[in-house]
Short mmCIF file of C-alpha atoms in Angstrom, two decimals:
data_model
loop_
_atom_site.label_atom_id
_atom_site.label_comp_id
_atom_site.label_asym_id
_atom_site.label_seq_id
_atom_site.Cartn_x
_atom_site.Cartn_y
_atom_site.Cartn_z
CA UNK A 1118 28.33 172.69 132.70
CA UNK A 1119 25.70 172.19 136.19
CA UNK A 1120 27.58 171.02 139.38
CA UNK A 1121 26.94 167.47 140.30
CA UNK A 1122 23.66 167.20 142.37
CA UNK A 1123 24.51 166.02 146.00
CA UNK A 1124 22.22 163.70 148.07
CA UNK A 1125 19.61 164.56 150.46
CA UNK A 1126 19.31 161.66 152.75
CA UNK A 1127 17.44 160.94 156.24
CA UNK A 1128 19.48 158.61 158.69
CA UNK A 1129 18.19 156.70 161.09
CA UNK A 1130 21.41 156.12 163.71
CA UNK A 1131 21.60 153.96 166.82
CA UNK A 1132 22.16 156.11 169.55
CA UNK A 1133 23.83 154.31 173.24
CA UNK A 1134 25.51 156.23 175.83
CA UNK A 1135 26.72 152.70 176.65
CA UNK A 1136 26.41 148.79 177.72
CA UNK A 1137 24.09 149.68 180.39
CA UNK A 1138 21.73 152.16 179.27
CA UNK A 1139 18.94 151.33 176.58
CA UNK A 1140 19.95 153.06 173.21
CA UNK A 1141 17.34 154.06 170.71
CA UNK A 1142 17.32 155.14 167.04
CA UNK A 1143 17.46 158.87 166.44
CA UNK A 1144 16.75 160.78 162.52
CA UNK A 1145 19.06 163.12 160.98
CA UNK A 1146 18.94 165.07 158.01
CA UNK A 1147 21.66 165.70 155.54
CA UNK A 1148 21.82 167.39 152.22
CA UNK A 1149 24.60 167.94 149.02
CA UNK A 1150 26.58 164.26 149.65
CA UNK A 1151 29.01 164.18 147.04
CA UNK A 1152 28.38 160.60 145.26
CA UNK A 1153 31.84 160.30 145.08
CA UNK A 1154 32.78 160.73 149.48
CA UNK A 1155 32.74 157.57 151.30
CA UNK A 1156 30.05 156.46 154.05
CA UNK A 1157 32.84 157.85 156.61
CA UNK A 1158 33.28 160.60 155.28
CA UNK A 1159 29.35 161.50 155.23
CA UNK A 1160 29.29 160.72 158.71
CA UNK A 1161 32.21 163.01 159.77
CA UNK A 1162 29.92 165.68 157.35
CA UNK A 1163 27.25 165.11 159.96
CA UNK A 1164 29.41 164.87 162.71
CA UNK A 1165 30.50 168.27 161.85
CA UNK A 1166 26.98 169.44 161.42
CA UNK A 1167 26.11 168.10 164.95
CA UNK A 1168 28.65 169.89 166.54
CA UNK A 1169 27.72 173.07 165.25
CA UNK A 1170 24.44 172.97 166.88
CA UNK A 1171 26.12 171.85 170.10
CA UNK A 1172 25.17 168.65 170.18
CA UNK A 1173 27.50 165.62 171.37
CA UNK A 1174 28.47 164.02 167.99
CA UNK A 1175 27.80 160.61 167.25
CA UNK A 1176 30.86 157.99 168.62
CA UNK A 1177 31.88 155.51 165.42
CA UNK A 1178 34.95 153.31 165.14
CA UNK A 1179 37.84 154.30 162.36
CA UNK A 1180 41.49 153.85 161.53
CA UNK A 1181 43.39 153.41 158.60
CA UNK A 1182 40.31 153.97 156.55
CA UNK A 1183 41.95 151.74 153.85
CA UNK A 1184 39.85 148.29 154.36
CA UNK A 1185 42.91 146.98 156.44
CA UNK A 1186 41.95 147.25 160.25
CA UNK A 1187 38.40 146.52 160.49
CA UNK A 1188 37.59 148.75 163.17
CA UNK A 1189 35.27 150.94 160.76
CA UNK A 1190 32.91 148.21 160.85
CA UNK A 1191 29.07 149.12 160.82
CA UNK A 1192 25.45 147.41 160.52
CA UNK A 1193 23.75 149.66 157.02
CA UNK A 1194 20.38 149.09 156.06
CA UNK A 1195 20.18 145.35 157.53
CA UNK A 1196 24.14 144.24 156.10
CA UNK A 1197 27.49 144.28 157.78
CA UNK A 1198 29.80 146.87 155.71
CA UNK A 1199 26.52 148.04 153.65
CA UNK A 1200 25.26 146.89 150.42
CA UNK A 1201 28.30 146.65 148.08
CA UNK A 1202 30.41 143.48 148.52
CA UNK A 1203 33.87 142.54 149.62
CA UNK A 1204 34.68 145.88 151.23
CA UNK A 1205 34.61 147.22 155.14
CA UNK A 1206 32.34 150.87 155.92
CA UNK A 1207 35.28 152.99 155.14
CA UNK A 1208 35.42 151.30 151.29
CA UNK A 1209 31.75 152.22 150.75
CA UNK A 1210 31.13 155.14 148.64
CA UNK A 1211 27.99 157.14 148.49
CA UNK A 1212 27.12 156.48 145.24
CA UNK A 1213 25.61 153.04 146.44
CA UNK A 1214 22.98 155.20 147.89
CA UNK A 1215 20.04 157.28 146.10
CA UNK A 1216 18.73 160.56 146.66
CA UNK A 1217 16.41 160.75 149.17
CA UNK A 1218 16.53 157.21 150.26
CA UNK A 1219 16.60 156.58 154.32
CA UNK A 1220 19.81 154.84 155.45
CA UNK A 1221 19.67 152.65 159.02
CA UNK A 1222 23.09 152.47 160.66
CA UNK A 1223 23.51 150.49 163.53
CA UNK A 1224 26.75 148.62 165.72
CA UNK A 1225 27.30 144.72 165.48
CA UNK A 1226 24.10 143.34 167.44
CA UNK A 1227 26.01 140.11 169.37
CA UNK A 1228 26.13 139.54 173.02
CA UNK A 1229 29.99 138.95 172.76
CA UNK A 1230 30.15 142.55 170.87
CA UNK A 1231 28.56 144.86 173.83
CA UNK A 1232 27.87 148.37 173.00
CA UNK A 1233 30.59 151.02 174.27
CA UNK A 1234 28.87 154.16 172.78
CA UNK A 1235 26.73 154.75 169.64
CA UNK A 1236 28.05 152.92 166.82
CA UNK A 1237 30.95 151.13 168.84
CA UNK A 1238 30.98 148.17 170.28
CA UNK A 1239 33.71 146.10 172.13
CA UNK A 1240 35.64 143.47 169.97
CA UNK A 1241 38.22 142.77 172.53
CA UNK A 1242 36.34 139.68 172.95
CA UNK A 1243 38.22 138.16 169.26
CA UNK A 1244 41.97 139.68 171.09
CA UNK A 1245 40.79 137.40 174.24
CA UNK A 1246 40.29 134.19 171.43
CA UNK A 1247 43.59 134.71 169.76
CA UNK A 1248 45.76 135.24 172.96
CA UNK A 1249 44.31 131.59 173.94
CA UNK A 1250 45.53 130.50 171.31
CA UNK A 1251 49.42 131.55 172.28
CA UNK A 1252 52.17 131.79 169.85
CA UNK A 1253 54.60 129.53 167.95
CA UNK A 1254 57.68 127.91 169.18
CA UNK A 1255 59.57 127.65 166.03
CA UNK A 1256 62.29 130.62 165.71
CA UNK A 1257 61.41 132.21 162.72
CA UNK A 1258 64.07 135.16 163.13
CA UNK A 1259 67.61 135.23 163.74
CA UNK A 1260 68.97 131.37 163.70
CA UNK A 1261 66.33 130.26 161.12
CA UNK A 1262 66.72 127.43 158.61
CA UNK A 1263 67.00 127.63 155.08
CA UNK A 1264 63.74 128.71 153.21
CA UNK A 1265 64.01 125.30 151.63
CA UNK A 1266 64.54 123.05 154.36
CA UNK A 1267 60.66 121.90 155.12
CA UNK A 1268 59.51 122.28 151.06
CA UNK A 1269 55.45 123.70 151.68
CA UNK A 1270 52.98 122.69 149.07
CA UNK A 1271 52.12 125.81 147.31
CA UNK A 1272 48.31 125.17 147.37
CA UNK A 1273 48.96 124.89 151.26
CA UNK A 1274 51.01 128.48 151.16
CA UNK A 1275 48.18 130.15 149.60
CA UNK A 1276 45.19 128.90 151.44
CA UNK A 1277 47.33 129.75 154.40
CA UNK A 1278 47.81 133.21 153.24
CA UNK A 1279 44.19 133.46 152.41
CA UNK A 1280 43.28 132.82 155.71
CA UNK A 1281 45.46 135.36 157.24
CA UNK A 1282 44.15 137.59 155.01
CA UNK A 1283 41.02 137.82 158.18
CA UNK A 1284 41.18 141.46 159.48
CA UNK A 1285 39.09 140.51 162.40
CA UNK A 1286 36.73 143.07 161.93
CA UNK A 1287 33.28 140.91 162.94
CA UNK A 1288 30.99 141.15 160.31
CA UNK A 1289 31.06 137.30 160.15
CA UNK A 1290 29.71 137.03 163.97
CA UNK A 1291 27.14 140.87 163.26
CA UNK A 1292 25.63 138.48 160.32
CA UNK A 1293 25.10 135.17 161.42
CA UNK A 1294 22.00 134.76 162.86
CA UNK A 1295 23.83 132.51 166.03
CA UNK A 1296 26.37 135.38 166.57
CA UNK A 1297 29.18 132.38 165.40
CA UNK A 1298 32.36 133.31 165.55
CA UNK A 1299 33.59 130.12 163.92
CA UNK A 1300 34.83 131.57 160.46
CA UNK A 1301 37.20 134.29 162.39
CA UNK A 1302 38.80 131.27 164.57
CA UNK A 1303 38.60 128.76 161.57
CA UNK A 1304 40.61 131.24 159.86
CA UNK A 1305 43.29 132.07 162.90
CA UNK A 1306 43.62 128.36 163.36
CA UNK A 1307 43.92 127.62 159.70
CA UNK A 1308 46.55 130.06 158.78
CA UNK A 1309 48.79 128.14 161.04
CA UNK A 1310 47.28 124.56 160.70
CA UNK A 1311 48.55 124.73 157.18
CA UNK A 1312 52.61 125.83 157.97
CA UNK A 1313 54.91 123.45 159.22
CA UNK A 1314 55.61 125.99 161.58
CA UNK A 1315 52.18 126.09 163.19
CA UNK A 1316 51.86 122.29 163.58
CA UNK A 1317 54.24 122.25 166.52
CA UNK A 1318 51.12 123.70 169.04
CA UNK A 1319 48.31 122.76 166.65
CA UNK A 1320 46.88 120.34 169.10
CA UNK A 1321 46.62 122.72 172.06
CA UNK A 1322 45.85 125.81 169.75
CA UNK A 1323 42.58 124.57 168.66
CA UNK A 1324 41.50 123.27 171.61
CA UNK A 1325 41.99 125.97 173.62
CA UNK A 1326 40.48 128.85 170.64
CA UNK A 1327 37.75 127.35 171.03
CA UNK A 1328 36.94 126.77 174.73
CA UNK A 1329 37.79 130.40 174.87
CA UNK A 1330 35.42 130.79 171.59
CA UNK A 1331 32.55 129.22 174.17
CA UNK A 1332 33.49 131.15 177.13
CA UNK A 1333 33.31 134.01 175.46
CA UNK A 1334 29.10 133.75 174.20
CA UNK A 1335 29.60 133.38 170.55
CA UNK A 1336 26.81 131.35 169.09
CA UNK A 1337 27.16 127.68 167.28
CA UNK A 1338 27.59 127.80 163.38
CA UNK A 1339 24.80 126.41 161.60
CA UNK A 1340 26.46 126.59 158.12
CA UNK A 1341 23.89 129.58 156.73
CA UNK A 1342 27.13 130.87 154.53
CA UNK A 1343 26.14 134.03 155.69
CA UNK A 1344 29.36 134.72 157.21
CA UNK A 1345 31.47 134.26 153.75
CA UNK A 1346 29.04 135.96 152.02
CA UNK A 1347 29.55 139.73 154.23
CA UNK A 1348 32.87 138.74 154.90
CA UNK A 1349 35.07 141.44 153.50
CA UNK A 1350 38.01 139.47 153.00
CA UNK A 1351 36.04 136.35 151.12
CA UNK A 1352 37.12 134.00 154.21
CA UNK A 1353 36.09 130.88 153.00
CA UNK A 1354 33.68 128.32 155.06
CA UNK A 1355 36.51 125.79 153.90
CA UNK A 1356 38.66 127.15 157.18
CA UNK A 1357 35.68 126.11 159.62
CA UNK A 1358 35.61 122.71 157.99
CA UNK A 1359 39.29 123.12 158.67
CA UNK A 1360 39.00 123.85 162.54
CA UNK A 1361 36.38 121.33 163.07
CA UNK A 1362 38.87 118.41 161.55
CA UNK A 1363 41.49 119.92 163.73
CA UNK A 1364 39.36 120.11 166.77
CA UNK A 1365 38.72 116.59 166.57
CA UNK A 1366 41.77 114.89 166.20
CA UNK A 1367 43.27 117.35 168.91
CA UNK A 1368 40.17 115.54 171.52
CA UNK A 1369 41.60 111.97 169.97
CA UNK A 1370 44.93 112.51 170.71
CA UNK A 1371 44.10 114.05 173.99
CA UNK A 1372 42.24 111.15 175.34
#
């Protein structure tokens, strides 16, 4: 029995030495990609590759490489995470790809994401959002109440939990054509909007995500759907409509 034909592909990679200096794309070949590697994996092939002609390899983001962190996250062939759906980079397996084709991999493209080298770009901009938006009050360790003390609507529970389920990773803000960043704070404000727990600071949560959301250049949603659609995690545009209802009674009760 033959040995499974590899791929031969031609990548066309963003190349920045960083924020400041103009970055271009640059073409590398590789050959015999096992359909069955993931996109991360090929790269650290070529990586390897690039090194060995003593080159300076080319600077990507990874972790836990199990669709968890987000940090993997990459702009392939004009989508966020690639062309499959409802997975992050280091989910997306070569066999999406055909032999020969010509892949172009590039970082987030959004003022509020700047370039720190190559394929990496600064995120700290979303840790700057959630820190605004502070932490709960309500002890939920030690001297806690019983479970069923404040009964929660289980349709409340799970749309809560959905909306935690947000790994931050971006792709809504590197696909929306504003650079929005309204469907990762709809989702931070709705997984606590929905708890009893979270309603204590609600008021002052929202308001101050997103002022902070403003302050730090993210565009104005224009409700493309976009964003849910490359959205790893299946966020749902229901959160925005969420933080928009939450935003405004916050500004009535303020005054």
């Amino acid at each position: 029995m033959s040995a499974k034909k590899g791929l031969h592909l031609t990548l066309k990679i963003w190349r920045q030495k960083n924020s400041k200096t103009k970055g271009q794309f640059e073409t590398y070949k590789i050959s015999d990609v096992s359909t069955d590697s993931s996109f991360l994996e090929m790269l650290d092939i070529l990586n390897e590759n690039i090194i060995n002609e003593g080159k300076e390899p080319i600077a990507f983001d990874h972790d836990c490489r199990e669709g968890i962190c987000g940090m993997c996250s990459l702009y392939i062939n004009g989508r966020a995470h690639g062309p499959d759906t409802g997975i992050t980079t280091c989910q997306l397996h070569m066999r999406m790809f055909k032999d020969g084709e010509t892949i172009v991999i590039e970082p987030w493209r959004s003022a509020a994401f700047p370039v720190i080298k190559d394929l990496m770009v600064d995120r700290s901009a979303f840790d700057r959002v959630m820190a605004a938006g502070g932490f709960i009050s309500v002890n939920t360790s030690g001297n806690t109440l019983d479970a069923n003390a404040i009964p929660v609507p289980k349709e409340d529970a799970d749309k809560a939990m959905d909306a935690a389920a947000c790994i931050g990773c971006g792709a809504c803000v590197a696909t929306c054509k504003n650079g929005s960043a309204m469907l990762f704070v709809g989702a931070k404000v709705s997984q606590y909007a929905l708890l009893p727990q979270g309603r204590v600071e609600a008021s002052r949560r929202v308001l101050n995500m997103v002022k902070a959301m403003d302050e730090e250049g993210f565009g104005n949603c224009s409700n493309t759907g976009a964003c849910e659609i490359e959205c790893p995690k299946g966020i749902s545009l229901e959160n925005i409509a969420r933080m928009n209802r939450e935003y405004m009674a916050a500004m009535v009760d303020k005054g």
